[in-house]
Every structure is written in C-alpha cells, then in structure tokens.
Amino acid sequence: MSKHGRNRTRTQFNLRNRMTMVAVGLGLCAVTLVGRAAYVQLINNDFYQREGEARYLREVPIATSRGMITDRNGEPVAVSTPVASIWVNPQELLRAPEHIPQLAQALSLPVDELTAKLTQKADKEFMYLRRRMNPDVAEQVVALKIPGVFSQREFRRYYPQGEAMAHVLGFTNIDDRGQEGLELAFDEWLRGKPGAKRVIRDRKGAIVESIDLVRPAEPGKDLTLSIDRRIQFLAMRELRNAVTANKAAGGSIVIMDVATGEVMAMANLPTYNPNSVSGATPDTRRNRAVTDLVEPGSTMKPLTIATALQNHVVTPDTVIDTNPGYMSLGRYTIRDVPRNNGVLNVTGVITRSSNIGAAKIVARIPDQTFYDSVRGFGYGVAPNSGFPGESSGVVARPGSPSWYGTTKTTMSYGYGLSVTPLQIAQAYSALANGGQVIQPTFVKGQRNEARQVIDPEVAHEVVRMMETVVTQGGAKQAAILGYHVAGKTGTARKNGPNGYERGHYNLLFAGVVPATAPRYAAVIVVNDPQGSLQYGGLVSAPVFHHVMEGTLRLMDVPPDDIQSWLAAQAAGKVGGRPISNPAVLPVPQDAVEPNAAAEFDAALPTVAAPAPAATGVRQ
C-alpha cells in the first residue's frame, strides 16, 4: 500500500476514535445529568423544595372573631365586626413607582408621605397601609390591581351602648387585644386563637390556590355579664343629670345584688366613647368606682353602730348624751349641727347623723376590735372582683405610724380612711344580706362564698335604723313609693395636697331596697359639686330614688309597703315622678343633712392627707 493510502487509513481511524470518544463523553454527561436530576428530584429534593416553596408557598393567618359580650339578658354590649386592612409589598411596588400616586389617592394619603414610608421599608416584604377599613372600600383599592397591594381580613370591636358602659367594658387595641376594663380582665377567654392555611402565591403575590389547612381558627368564647344594660343606662342618665344640675366635676354609681354580689350597674362621669378611644384622655378612661378613693363620711356610721352592737357595748336603746353638741378632739372641736341633738338613743345617732354620738360609741370599742370589724366589711381590702386596677383603700392599723390618738374617733364618722364606691356597695350589701360579705362579681351566675362578719340580728337591726334616715332624717328624697328604703347620707370634705379643702366636697348616699327583704344596694358619689346644694341628702339621694325606682320596676320586685302606696293612690298622688330636678327647688328645712356642717368643721391635722390621685380629687 502506498504511503498516501496508509495516511488516509490512519486519518479515518483517528476520526472514528475521536467520534467514539465524543460520543462516550456525551453519553457520560447525559447519564450524569439524568442521574443528578433523578437525585435532586427523587432522592434529595428537600433543599430545592424548600427554595421553591419559599418563593411561592406561604402560610397565611386565618382571622378569628373575638367572643361577644352580653348583658345578663343576652343583649350584646360588645361585638366584633369584620373589617379589612390594606397591606403592601414595598419591594414590588417600588419597582412600579408610577402607581404610587394612584394608591395615595385611593387611600387619601399625601404622595410624599406614602413614598417616604415605602422607601423606609424598601428592604421589607410587608407593610400595613391602612387598618380596619370598610371591606367594600378595601375591595375597591385592591381592584385597582396596583402591584404589591393586597387586603387582609380582620375584626374590629363595636360597643352598642357607647359611653354608658365604657368604664365597665373597656376597649381593645388595633390588634383586637383587650386594653382596659373587662376586655382586659377576660382577654384570654374572649380572644380566641387565629388559624393558619398554606397557599400558593404567584410572582405578583396574589393567592392562586389554597393548599391545606394548617390549623383551624378557634373563635373567642362569649361572656355573659351580671350587668343589666337597662339599669346601666338608667344609672348613667340620672348620674349625668345630677352632675350637670349641680355643676359637679364627676360622679360614680354602683348597684349590687345583695344576695349574689353581682354588679347590676356601674357608671362614672366623666366618660368616653369606646368606639373612638383616640380622643379620650387617661382621666376620662379611669373607672373611678373601683380605682378612686373617697372618705366615706357619714355613710361610715352604720358600720360603726353595727360593730358596737356586735360587741355588745351598746343596745338599740342605749342612751347617748351628745350635750352640749360639741366635744374636743385634741386641739380641735367636732360638732353636731345645725343644733345640739341632746340625748339620743343609738337609733337616733343614725337618724340625726350625730358625730358626737358616733365618737362616744366608738370610744367603748377596743382599737383592734374596731379595726378588725372595718376590715371585715371589706375596707382596706381589695374586693377581688376581677376588675383590673381595683384599689384596696386605706385603713390605718392600730399601732402603726399612721394610727394616731384621734384616728378611731374620726373613722367612726367617716374621716381618716379611704374607700372606693364599690367597697361601700359591698359593705352595705353585707348589712342587707344578714351580715354576710360576698365578693363582687361582674359575671352572671358566678357565686362567691359568703363570709359572715356580724350576726344576722345585728345586720337587720342596723338596716331598720337606717330606714329612719329616709323617713325622718336627711334622706327623704331617697324614698320610693310602695317600698321601705334604708340608707345613709354622707358629705365629706375633699382632701387635697394641702389638706382638707373648703368648698370642695364628695356627696354620698348609700342605701338598700326593699328594706324589709333587701334585694339591691346602691351607692352614689357626686364629686365636687359647685351648685347651691352641698348635701348628700339633696344631691345624691334623689339619684338613688330615680334609679332604684326604675330598677325595682324593671326587675319586678313586689312592693313591701302597700299601705303607703294605697294612701298615695287615695290622695291621687300615684303616677307622677316626684322631683325631676331637685337642684332648682327650695331646700326644705327638714331635708337638710343634720351632720353636714359638723363634718365640714371636723379638722383633722393628725390624719395624713392621701395623695390627690388616690382620693378622687377633681382633676
């Protein structure tokens, strides 16, 4: 074979080898790629699955509604309504800045402000633009199909009773969490648990498909209160009338069921609208009936008498000589006004509201015994009603630095100790309930254990004595036709940074009805009235009359004084509302609270003045 032939044969052989090698190499690459693909897709696919899911699969929350709050009759007083919130992915929207003016116009936001917010969150994938919107309005915004803009379902709390129940219910924040009142106290019960689901989003963030349910949403549990919204509204209306008519700084009212401890109504002024909390101040949001302290004034005297009767230092017929109508108290003098009451029995001390009588009676009671009794009625002890921020009050302990030689004497007629309106209502409920103290509750049907503090016979006797305050003493405007009413007025000078302030008082009335078989106890406190009337019997007692007259009718409580009702009917006086505005009527001489001026003149330099914030001093 020629040399040229051999070269051509060798070239063909090399070409075949090269082709074979290329083919083998490509085959090996193909096998490798197939193997790698199989490994990634079938064997070790976790990493790429996670990466893919991170881009398209999302776990989104499922909003749940907060439990409904109802009054004792099942009427809703706090409900959750569906709303929508608009949110945006700043990264996506900033890639299409030409849509920002359109979005700003839809949300009624300045373009510069919206642009600044988006720029600040440029590295984020989520930012709220507007919370708690009308769902229809939110849908219109989403319908604009602006890149990165979406809506999210939420719930907002609504309070049908508005201001009337603001202090009892409190409110929730923008995330529907309880912030004050019973919304805060029962937040865990009411809140529920949000659910979650997995969804697939497209590259623009829109949900394409729901994959599975991670966990179902659990709605919050409903709560039934002891409050009766009808009585609550009545209490707020009459309290507002009294505060307005007497130019007062505010007031509080508490109504309790004496047998169960259930709070039937609780109202305060000033108040606020829980549906629009942004305009309310901390001062208006405070539930003064459970947080603010007042000196109880003469409403303390029935507890003093009950302690004396319980410890057998007096009987109802014990004679107390209050002559000459005044007595020395250290360097100061306490008085009975407007006149010297002379010789009284123990009932007369309550009827005439004698400071001298109370002081002489308490002198017969050992210090520790009196202190223990006062604490037994719940003064100086937190009521444990479950309401956030409730105060325990201030009661000096014998032997402590705050217990002076005059402390027991001044406490006997209501100075030198501080309590809340709720505590006064609890104490009067104990007198009305046969001497048993029951822890207050805001939940219907909750039954707390009763604690006996005085004998039933003593409690009944004190209630009978308090009836004379309404029939013969300074609380005639608390009377309710057809019912026996027992109660006690109180007028206490307010305590400020520099001691007791002239011309500034808390006017109180505490009572129970029907007196022969008590069902309800009520306490009214009017704070710092600046009108012409400065007596609890003329300012607070009429509130008791109007509110409890309506309460007895609403609750179908049968009359226990039929004879007076028949007599009034025969005289043609049944059917009219007695005094609609006592503040503008002349003051009858026999209606003036006998001890008012005496309480005002009871200067107590040895009793430390509590801080203004703790005494309910007008803000």
Coordinates of C-alpha atoms in Angstrom, one line a residue:
M1 CA 0.0 0.0 0.0
S2 CA 1.3 3.3 -0.9
K3 CA 2.3 5.9 1.6
H4 CA -0.7 8.0 0.6
G5 CA -3.1 5.2 1.3
R6 CA -1.6 4.5 4.7
N7 CA -2.0 8.1 5.7
R8 CA -5.7 8.2 4.6
T9 CA -6.4 5.0 6.6
R10 CA -4.7 6.4 9.7
T11 CA -6.8 9.6 9.4
Q12 CA -10.0 7.7 9.1
F13 CA -9.1 5.6 12.2
N14 CA -8.3 8.8 14.3
L15 CA -11.6 10.3 13.2
R16 CA -13.5 7.3 14.3
N17 CA -11.7 7.2 17.6
R18 CA -12.4 10.8 18.2
M19 CA -16.1 10.4 17.3
T20 CA -16.2 7.4 19.6
M21 CA -14.6 9.4 22.4
V22 CA -17.0 12.3 21.9
A23 CA -20.0 10.0 21.8
V24 CA -18.8 8.3 25.0
G25 CA -18.2 11.7 26.7
L26 CA -21.6 13.0 25.7
G27 CA -23.1 9.8 26.9
L28 CA -21.4 10.0 30.2
C29 CA -22.6 13.7 30.5
A30 CA -26.1 12.6 29.7
V31 CA -26.0 9.9 32.2
T32 CA -24.6 12.2 34.8
L33 CA -27.3 14.8 34.1
V34 CA -30.0 12.3 34.3
G35 CA -28.5 10.8 37.5
R36 CA -28.2 14.3 39.0
A37 CA -31.7 15.2 38.0
A38 CA -33.0 11.9 39.5
Y39 CA -31.0 12.5 42.7
V40 CA -32.3 16.1 43.0
Q41 CA -35.9 15.3 42.1
L42 CA -36.4 11.9 43.7
I43 CA -33.8 11.3 46.4
N44 CA -32.5 14.6 47.8
N45 CA -35.3 17.1 46.9
D46 CA -35.7 18.8 50.3
F47 CA -33.5 21.8 49.6
Y48 CA -35.0 22.7 46.2
Q49 CA -38.5 22.0 47.5
R50 CA -37.8 24.5 50.3
E51 CA -36.4 27.0 47.9
G52 CA -39.4 26.7 45.6
E53 CA -41.9 26.9 48.4
A54 CA -40.1 29.9 49.9
R55 CA -40.9 31.7 46.6
Y56 CA -44.5 30.6 46.0
L57 CA -45.8 28.8 49.1
R58 CA -46.9 30.9 52.1
E59 CA -48.5 30.2 55.4
V60 CA -51.1 32.9 56.0
P61 CA -53.2 33.5 59.1
I62 CA -56.9 33.0 59.4
A63 CA -58.5 35.8 61.4
T64 CA -60.9 34.8 64.1
S65 CA -63.6 36.8 65.8
R66 CA -63.4 37.9 69.5
G67 CA -66.1 36.5 71.7
M68 CA -69.3 38.5 72.2
I69 CA -70.0 40.2 75.5
T70 CA -73.7 40.3 76.5
D71 CA -75.6 41.7 79.5
R72 CA -77.4 39.4 81.9
N73 CA -80.4 39.2 79.5
G74 CA -78.3 38.2 76.5
E75 CA -78.3 41.6 74.8
P76 CA -75.0 42.3 73.1
V77 CA -72.8 45.0 74.6
A78 CA -69.6 44.2 72.7
V79 CA -69.4 42.6 69.3
S80 CA -66.7 42.0 66.7
T81 CA -67.4 43.2 63.1
P82 CA -65.4 42.2 60.0
V83 CA -63.1 44.8 58.6
A84 CA -60.2 44.8 56.1
S85 CA -56.7 46.0 56.2
I86 CA -54.7 47.1 53.2
W87 CA -51.0 46.0 53.1
V88 CA -48.3 46.3 50.5
N89 CA -45.0 44.6 49.5
P90 CA -42.8 47.7 49.3
Q91 CA -40.2 45.9 47.2
E92 CA -42.7 45.1 44.4
L93 CA -44.5 48.5 44.5
L94 CA -41.2 50.4 44.3
R95 CA -40.4 48.6 41.1
A96 CA -43.5 50.3 39.6
P97 CA -43.3 53.8 41.2
E98 CA -45.8 55.2 38.6
H99 CA -48.6 53.5 40.6
I100 CA -47.8 55.3 43.9
P101 CA -49.9 58.4 43.1
Q102 CA -52.9 56.3 42.2
L103 CA -52.6 54.3 45.5
A104 CA -52.1 57.5 47.6
Q105 CA -55.3 59.0 46.1
A106 CA -57.2 55.8 46.8
L107 CA -56.1 55.8 50.5
S108 CA -56.4 59.6 50.8
L109 CA -52.7 59.9 51.7
P110 CA -50.2 62.5 50.6
V111 CA -48.0 61.1 47.8
D112 CA -44.8 62.3 49.5
E113 CA -45.8 60.6 52.8
L114 CA -46.6 57.3 51.1
T115 CA -43.4 57.4 49.1
A116 CA -41.3 58.1 52.3
K117 CA -43.0 55.1 54.1
L118 CA -42.3 52.8 51.2
T119 CA -38.7 53.9 50.9
Q120 CA -38.1 53.4 54.6
K121 CA -39.4 49.8 54.3
A122 CA -37.7 49.1 50.9
D123 CA -36.0 46.0 52.3
K124 CA -39.2 44.5 53.7
E125 CA -41.9 42.4 52.0
F126 CA -44.8 43.5 54.2
M127 CA -46.2 46.9 55.5
Y128 CA -49.7 47.9 56.6
L129 CA -51.1 50.9 54.7
R130 CA -54.5 51.2 56.4
R131 CA -56.1 49.2 59.2
R132 CA -59.7 48.5 60.0
M133 CA -61.2 49.7 56.7
N134 CA -64.7 49.1 55.4
P135 CA -64.4 45.8 53.5
D136 CA -66.1 47.4 50.5
V137 CA -63.7 50.3 50.3
A138 CA -60.7 47.9 50.7
E139 CA -62.0 45.8 47.8
Q140 CA -62.2 48.9 45.6
V141 CA -58.5 49.6 46.4
V142 CA -57.4 46.0 45.6
A143 CA -59.5 46.2 42.4
L144 CA -57.1 48.8 41.1
K145 CA -54.6 46.0 40.7
I146 CA -51.6 48.0 41.8
P147 CA -48.5 45.8 42.0
G148 CA -47.9 44.5 45.6
V149 CA -51.1 45.8 47.1
F150 CA -53.4 43.3 48.9
S151 CA -56.1 43.2 51.6
Q152 CA -56.4 41.1 54.8
R153 CA -59.5 40.3 56.8
E154 CA -59.6 41.4 60.4
F155 CA -62.1 42.2 63.1
R156 CA -63.0 45.4 64.9
R157 CA -64.7 45.7 68.3
Y158 CA -68.0 47.6 68.4
Y159 CA -69.8 48.8 71.6
P160 CA -73.6 49.4 71.0
Q161 CA -74.0 51.1 74.4
G162 CA -71.3 53.6 73.8
E163 CA -70.4 55.9 76.7
A164 CA -72.9 54.2 79.1
M165 CA -70.8 51.1 79.6
A166 CA -67.4 52.4 78.6
H167 CA -65.8 52.1 82.0
V168 CA -67.1 48.6 82.6
L169 CA -66.2 47.1 79.3
G170 CA -63.0 49.0 78.5
F171 CA -61.8 48.6 74.9
T172 CA -59.4 46.7 72.6
N173 CA -56.4 48.0 70.6
I174 CA -55.9 47.8 66.8
D175 CA -54.9 44.2 67.1
D176 CA -58.2 43.4 69.0
R177 CA -56.4 42.8 72.3
G178 CA -58.1 43.9 75.5
Q179 CA -56.6 47.1 77.0
E180 CA -58.8 48.1 79.9
G181 CA -61.9 47.0 81.8
L182 CA -63.5 43.6 81.4
E183 CA -62.0 43.4 77.9
L184 CA -58.6 43.2 79.6
A185 CA -59.7 41.1 82.5
F186 CA -61.2 38.4 80.3
D187 CA -58.9 38.9 77.3
E188 CA -57.7 35.3 77.1
W189 CA -61.2 34.0 77.4
L190 CA -62.6 36.4 74.7
R191 CA -59.6 36.5 72.3
G192 CA -59.8 33.1 70.6
K193 CA -56.9 31.6 68.6
P194 CA -56.2 32.6 64.9
G195 CA -55.9 29.7 62.4
A196 CA -53.5 29.3 59.5
K197 CA -53.5 27.9 56.0
R198 CA -50.9 27.3 53.2
V199 CA -51.5 29.0 49.9
I200 CA -49.6 29.3 46.6
R201 CA -48.9 32.9 45.5
D202 CA -47.9 33.9 42.0
R203 CA -44.9 36.1 41.3
K204 CA -47.1 39.2 42.0
G205 CA -48.1 38.0 45.4
A206 CA -51.7 37.1 44.6
I207 CA -53.1 33.9 46.0
V208 CA -53.5 31.3 43.3
E209 CA -54.6 28.3 45.3
S210 CA -55.1 27.1 48.9
I211 CA -53.1 24.0 49.6
D212 CA -54.1 22.8 53.0
L213 CA -55.4 23.9 56.4
V214 CA -52.6 24.1 59.0
R215 CA -54.9 24.7 61.9
P216 CA -58.5 25.9 62.1
A217 CA -59.4 29.2 63.7
E218 CA -61.0 29.0 67.2
P219 CA -63.4 31.8 67.8
G220 CA -63.3 33.5 71.2
K221 CA -65.7 32.4 73.9
D222 CA -68.8 34.6 74.7
L223 CA -69.1 36.3 78.1
T224 CA -72.3 37.0 79.9
L225 CA -72.1 39.9 82.4
S226 CA -74.1 40.5 85.6
I227 CA -74.8 44.0 84.2
D228 CA -78.3 44.8 83.1
R229 CA -78.0 47.3 80.2
R230 CA -81.4 48.8 81.0
I231 CA -80.4 49.6 84.6
Q232 CA -76.9 50.7 83.4
F233 CA -78.5 53.2 81.0
L234 CA -80.8 54.5 83.8
A235 CA -77.9 54.8 86.2
M236 CA -75.8 56.8 83.7
R237 CA -78.7 59.1 82.8
E238 CA -79.6 60.0 86.4
L239 CA -76.0 60.4 87.3
R240 CA -75.4 62.7 84.4
N241 CA -78.5 64.8 85.3
A242 CA -77.2 65.2 88.9
V243 CA -73.7 66.1 87.8
T244 CA -74.9 68.6 85.3
A245 CA -77.5 70.2 87.6
N246 CA -75.1 70.6 90.4
K247 CA -72.1 71.7 88.3
A248 CA -70.0 68.8 89.6
A249 CA -66.7 67.5 88.4
G250 CA -67.9 64.0 88.1
G251 CA -69.6 61.1 89.9
S252 CA -69.9 57.4 90.3
I253 CA -72.8 54.9 90.9
V254 CA -72.7 51.2 91.8
I255 CA -75.7 48.9 92.1
M256 CA -75.2 45.4 93.5
D257 CA -77.4 42.4 94.1
V258 CA -77.0 41.8 97.8
A259 CA -77.6 38.1 97.8
T260 CA -75.2 37.2 95.0
G261 CA -72.6 40.0 94.8
E262 CA -73.4 40.6 91.2
V263 CA -72.8 44.1 90.0
M264 CA -76.0 45.2 88.2
A265 CA -74.8 48.6 87.1
M266 CA -71.6 50.7 87.4
A267 CA -71.3 54.1 85.8
N268 CA -68.9 57.0 86.1
L269 CA -68.5 60.6 84.8
P270 CA -66.6 61.9 83.0
T271 CA -66.7 59.1 80.5
Y272 CA -65.6 58.5 76.9
N273 CA -66.7 56.7 73.7
P274 CA -65.1 53.3 73.5
N275 CA -65.8 53.2 69.7
S276 CA -63.4 56.2 69.3
V277 CA -60.8 55.9 72.0
S278 CA -58.2 58.1 70.3
G279 CA -59.8 61.3 71.6
A280 CA -60.1 60.1 75.2
T281 CA -57.7 61.0 78.0
P282 CA -56.5 58.7 80.7
D283 CA -58.5 60.7 83.2
T284 CA -61.8 60.1 81.4
R285 CA -61.0 56.4 80.9
R286 CA -60.5 55.7 84.6
N287 CA -63.2 53.6 86.3
R288 CA -63.5 55.8 89.4
A289 CA -65.9 53.4 91.1
V290 CA -63.1 50.8 91.5
T291 CA -59.9 52.9 91.4
D292 CA -60.6 56.3 93.1
L293 CA -60.6 56.6 96.8
V294 CA -63.0 58.8 98.8
E295 CA -63.5 59.3 102.5
P296 CA -67.0 57.8 103.2
G297 CA -68.2 60.5 105.5
S298 CA -71.4 59.6 107.5
T299 CA -72.0 56.5 105.4
M300 CA -69.5 55.0 107.8
K301 CA -71.8 55.4 110.8
P302 CA -73.9 52.3 110.3
L303 CA -70.8 50.2 110.2
T304 CA -69.7 51.8 113.5
I305 CA -73.0 51.1 115.1
A306 CA -73.0 47.5 113.7
T307 CA -69.6 46.9 115.3
A308 CA -70.8 48.3 118.7
L309 CA -74.0 46.2 118.6
Q310 CA -72.0 43.1 117.6
N311 CA -69.6 43.5 120.5
H312 CA -72.4 44.3 123.0
V313 CA -71.1 47.7 124.0
V314 CA -74.5 49.2 123.3
T315 CA -78.0 48.1 122.5
P316 CA -80.5 49.9 120.3
D317 CA -81.9 51.6 123.3
T318 CA -78.7 52.7 124.9
V319 CA -78.8 56.4 125.8
I320 CA -76.1 58.6 124.3
D321 CA -75.8 62.1 125.7
T322 CA -74.5 64.4 122.9
N323 CA -74.8 67.5 125.0
P324 CA -73.6 70.2 124.6
G325 CA -73.4 69.4 120.9
Y326 CA -69.7 69.6 120.6
M327 CA -66.6 67.9 122.0
S328 CA -62.8 68.4 122.0
L329 CA -60.7 66.3 119.7
G330 CA -57.1 67.1 120.7
R331 CA -56.7 70.8 119.8
Y332 CA -59.8 70.8 117.7
T333 CA -63.5 70.6 118.2
I334 CA -66.1 68.4 116.4
R335 CA -69.8 69.5 116.4
D336 CA -73.3 68.4 115.7
V337 CA -75.2 70.9 113.6
P338 CA -77.4 72.6 112.9
R339 CA -78.3 72.1 116.6
N340 CA -77.4 70.3 119.7
N341 CA -79.1 66.9 119.5
G342 CA -79.2 66.4 123.3
V343 CA -79.9 62.9 124.5
L344 CA -80.3 60.3 121.8
N345 CA -80.6 56.5 121.7
V346 CA -78.4 54.6 119.3
T347 CA -81.1 54.7 116.5
G348 CA -81.2 58.5 117.0
V349 CA -77.5 58.7 116.4
I350 CA -78.0 57.3 112.9
T351 CA -81.2 59.2 112.3
R352 CA -79.7 62.6 113.3
S353 CA -76.3 61.5 111.9
S354 CA -74.6 62.7 115.1
N355 CA -70.8 62.9 115.0
I356 CA -70.7 63.3 118.8
G357 CA -72.8 60.1 119.2
A358 CA -70.6 58.1 116.8
A359 CA -67.5 59.3 118.6
K360 CA -68.8 58.4 122.1
I361 CA -69.9 55.0 120.9
V362 CA -66.7 54.1 119.2
A363 CA -64.8 55.1 122.4
R364 CA -66.3 52.0 124.0
I365 CA -64.9 49.6 121.3
P366 CA -61.2 48.4 121.6
D367 CA -59.0 49.7 118.8
Q368 CA -58.1 46.3 117.4
T369 CA -61.7 45.2 117.5
F370 CA -62.9 48.2 115.6
Y371 CA -60.1 47.9 113.0
D372 CA -60.9 44.2 112.5
S373 CA -64.6 44.9 112.0
V374 CA -63.9 47.6 109.5
R375 CA -61.6 45.3 107.6
G376 CA -64.2 42.6 107.8
F377 CA -66.7 44.7 105.9
G378 CA -64.1 45.0 103.1
Y379 CA -62.5 48.3 103.8
G380 CA -58.7 48.3 103.3
V381 CA -59.0 45.0 101.4
A382 CA -59.2 44.6 97.6
P383 CA -62.7 43.5 96.6
N384 CA -61.2 40.9 94.2
S385 CA -63.9 41.5 91.7
G386 CA -61.6 40.6 88.9
F387 CA -61.6 44.2 87.5
P388 CA -58.2 45.5 86.6
G389 CA -56.7 48.2 88.8
E390 CA -59.1 48.0 91.6
S391 CA -57.9 49.7 94.8
S392 CA -57.9 48.2 98.3
G393 CA -58.4 51.5 100.0
V394 CA -56.5 52.9 103.0
V395 CA -57.3 51.9 106.6
A396 CA -54.7 52.6 109.3
R397 CA -53.8 49.7 111.6
P398 CA -53.6 50.2 115.4
G399 CA -50.0 50.6 116.5
S400 CA -48.8 51.7 113.0
P401 CA -47.2 55.1 112.4
S402 CA -50.4 56.2 110.6
W403 CA -52.6 55.4 113.7
Y404 CA -53.0 58.4 115.9
G405 CA -54.9 59.1 119.1
T406 CA -57.7 60.6 117.1
T407 CA -57.8 58.0 114.3
K408 CA -60.5 55.7 115.7
T409 CA -62.7 58.7 116.6
T410 CA -62.6 60.3 113.2
M411 CA -63.0 56.9 111.5
S412 CA -66.3 56.4 113.4
Y413 CA -67.9 59.2 111.3
G414 CA -66.1 58.6 108.1
Y415 CA -62.8 60.5 108.1
G416 CA -59.2 59.2 108.3
L417 CA -59.9 56.2 106.0
S418 CA -60.3 56.0 102.2
V419 CA -62.5 53.5 100.3
T420 CA -63.9 53.1 96.8
P421 CA -67.6 53.3 95.9
L422 CA -67.5 49.6 95.1
Q423 CA -66.3 48.8 98.6
I424 CA -69.1 50.9 100.1
A425 CA -71.6 49.0 98.0
Q426 CA -70.1 45.7 99.2
A427 CA -70.3 46.8 102.8
Y428 CA -74.0 47.9 102.5
S429 CA -74.8 44.7 100.7
A430 CA -73.4 42.8 103.8
L431 CA -75.7 44.8 106.1
A432 CA -78.6 44.0 103.8
N433 CA -77.6 40.3 103.4
G434 CA -77.8 39.3 107.1
G435 CA -74.2 40.3 107.8
Q436 CA -72.6 38.3 105.1
V437 CA -69.9 39.8 102.9
I438 CA -69.9 38.5 99.3
Q439 CA -67.1 39.2 96.9
P440 CA -68.4 41.4 94.0
T441 CA -68.6 39.9 90.5
F442 CA -69.2 41.1 87.0
V443 CA -70.1 37.6 85.7
K444 CA -73.7 36.4 85.7
G445 CA -74.1 33.2 87.7
Q446 CA -70.8 33.3 89.4
R447 CA -71.3 32.5 93.1
N448 CA -68.6 33.5 95.5
E449 CA -68.5 32.2 99.0
A450 CA -70.2 34.4 101.6
R451 CA -68.3 35.4 104.8
Q452 CA -70.2 36.2 108.0
V453 CA -68.9 39.4 109.6
I454 CA -71.8 40.2 112.0
D455 CA -74.8 38.4 113.3
P456 CA -77.9 38.5 111.2
E457 CA -79.9 40.1 114.0
V458 CA -77.4 42.9 114.2
A459 CA -77.5 43.4 110.5
H460 CA -81.3 43.5 110.4
E461 CA -81.3 46.0 113.3
V462 CA -78.9 48.4 111.6
V463 CA -81.0 48.3 108.4
R464 CA -84.1 49.1 110.5
M465 CA -82.2 52.1 112.0
M466 CA -81.2 53.3 108.5
E467 CA -84.9 53.3 107.5
T468 CA -85.3 56.3 109.9
V469 CA -82.8 58.3 107.9
V470 CA -85.2 58.2 104.9
T471 CA -88.4 58.6 106.9
Q472 CA -87.3 61.1 109.5
G473 CA -83.7 62.2 108.7
G474 CA -81.9 63.9 105.9
A475 CA -82.6 61.5 103.0
K476 CA -86.3 61.9 102.5
Q477 CA -85.7 62.4 98.8
A478 CA -84.4 58.8 98.5
A479 CA -87.9 57.5 99.4
I480 CA -89.6 55.3 96.9
L481 CA -93.4 55.0 97.0
G482 CA -94.5 51.5 97.9
Y483 CA -91.2 50.4 99.2
H484 CA -89.3 50.6 102.5
V485 CA -85.9 52.3 101.9
A486 CA -82.9 52.2 104.2
G487 CA -79.9 54.3 103.7
K488 CA -77.4 56.8 104.9
T489 CA -76.2 60.1 103.5
G490 CA -72.6 61.4 103.6
T491 CA -70.9 64.7 102.9
A492 CA -67.1 64.6 103.1
R493 CA -64.7 67.4 102.6
K494 CA -62.2 66.6 99.8
N495 CA -58.6 66.0 100.7
G496 CA -56.0 67.9 98.6
P497 CA -52.2 68.4 98.6
N498 CA -52.5 70.9 101.4
G499 CA -55.1 69.1 103.5
Y500 CA -58.9 69.4 103.5
E501 CA -60.2 72.0 101.1
R502 CA -63.0 74.4 101.9
G503 CA -65.8 74.5 99.4
H504 CA -64.9 71.1 97.9
Y505 CA -66.9 68.0 98.9
N506 CA -67.9 64.5 97.9
L507 CA -71.6 64.0 98.4
L508 CA -72.7 60.4 99.0
F509 CA -75.7 58.3 99.5
A510 CA -75.7 54.5 100.2
G511 CA -78.9 52.6 100.6
V512 CA -80.7 49.3 100.2
V513 CA -84.2 48.4 99.0
P514 CA -86.7 46.9 99.8
A515 CA -85.6 47.3 103.4
T516 CA -87.8 44.5 104.8
A517 CA -86.3 42.0 102.3
P518 CA -83.3 43.7 100.6
R519 CA -82.6 42.9 97.0
Y520 CA -80.3 45.7 95.9
A521 CA -77.7 48.0 97.4
A522 CA -76.7 51.2 95.6
V523 CA -74.0 53.9 96.2
I524 CA -73.9 57.3 94.6
V525 CA -70.9 59.7 94.9
V526 CA -71.1 63.1 93.3
N527 CA -67.7 64.7 93.1
D528 CA -67.1 68.4 93.9
P529 CA -70.4 70.0 93.1
Q530 CA -70.3 73.8 92.7
G531 CA -74.0 74.5 92.8
S532 CA -76.1 75.8 95.6
L533 CA -76.6 72.4 97.2
Q534 CA -73.8 70.8 99.3
Y535 CA -75.6 67.9 101.0
G536 CA -75.7 64.3 100.1
G537 CA -79.3 64.1 101.0
L538 CA -80.2 66.7 98.4
V539 CA -77.8 65.8 95.6
S540 CA -77.1 62.0 95.8
A541 CA -80.3 60.7 97.5
P542 CA -82.6 61.8 94.6
V543 CA -80.3 59.9 92.2
F544 CA -80.9 56.8 94.3
H545 CA -84.7 57.4 94.2
H546 CA -84.9 57.7 90.4
V547 CA -82.5 54.8 89.6
M548 CA -83.8 52.3 92.1
E549 CA -87.4 53.1 91.4
G550 CA -86.8 52.1 87.8
T551 CA -84.7 49.1 88.9
L552 CA -87.4 47.7 91.1
R553 CA -89.9 48.1 88.3
L554 CA -87.6 46.5 85.7
M555 CA -86.8 43.6 87.9
D556 CA -90.5 43.0 89.0
V557 CA -89.7 43.4 92.7
P558 CA -93.0 43.4 94.6
P559 CA -93.7 46.4 96.9
D560 CA -93.2 45.9 100.6
D561 CA -95.1 49.0 101.7
I562 CA -98.5 48.6 100.2
Q563 CA -100.1 50.8 102.8
S564 CA -98.2 53.9 101.7
W565 CA -99.0 53.2 98.1
L566 CA -102.7 52.8 98.8
A567 CA -102.7 56.0 100.8
A568 CA -101.0 57.9 98.0
Q569 CA -103.4 56.4 95.5
A570 CA -106.3 57.5 97.6
A571 CA -104.8 61.0 97.7
G572 CA -104.4 61.0 93.9
K573 CA -100.6 61.2 94.1
V574 CA -99.7 57.9 92.3
G575 CA -98.2 58.1 88.8
G576 CA -96.2 61.2 88.8
R577 CA -92.5 61.3 89.1
P578 CA -91.7 63.1 92.4
I579 CA -88.9 65.7 91.9
S580 CA -87.4 65.8 88.4
N581 CA -84.7 68.4 89.3
P582 CA -84.3 69.0 93.0
A583 CA -81.4 71.3 92.3
V584 CA -83.7 74.1 91.3
L585 CA -86.2 73.7 94.1
P586 CA -86.1 75.4 97.5
V587 CA -84.4 73.3 100.2
P588 CA -86.9 72.1 102.8
Q589 CA -85.6 72.6 106.3
D590 CA -86.3 69.0 107.4
A591 CA -84.4 67.6 104.4
V592 CA -81.0 69.2 105.2
E593 CA -78.5 66.6 106.3
P594 CA -78.1 67.3 110.0
N595 CA -74.4 66.5 110.3
A596 CA -73.1 68.1 107.1
A597 CA -71.6 71.3 108.6
A598 CA -70.2 69.3 111.6
E599 CA -68.4 67.0 109.1
F600 CA -67.0 70.0 107.3
D601 CA -65.7 71.5 110.5
A602 CA -64.0 68.3 111.7
A603 CA -60.4 69.5 111.1
L604 CA -58.1 66.5 111.2
P605 CA -54.5 67.7 111.2
T606 CA -53.2 64.5 112.6
V607 CA -54.5 62.4 109.7
A608 CA -52.1 62.4 106.8
A609 CA -53.8 63.6 103.6
P610 CA -53.6 60.9 100.9
A611 CA -52.2 61.9 97.5
P612 CA -54.6 63.7 95.2
A613 CA -54.6 60.9 92.7
A614 CA -55.7 58.4 95.3
T615 CA -58.6 60.5 96.7
G616 CA -60.5 61.3 93.7
V617 CA -59.6 65.0 93.8
R618 CA -61.0 66.8 90.9
Q619 CA -58.6 66.8 88.0

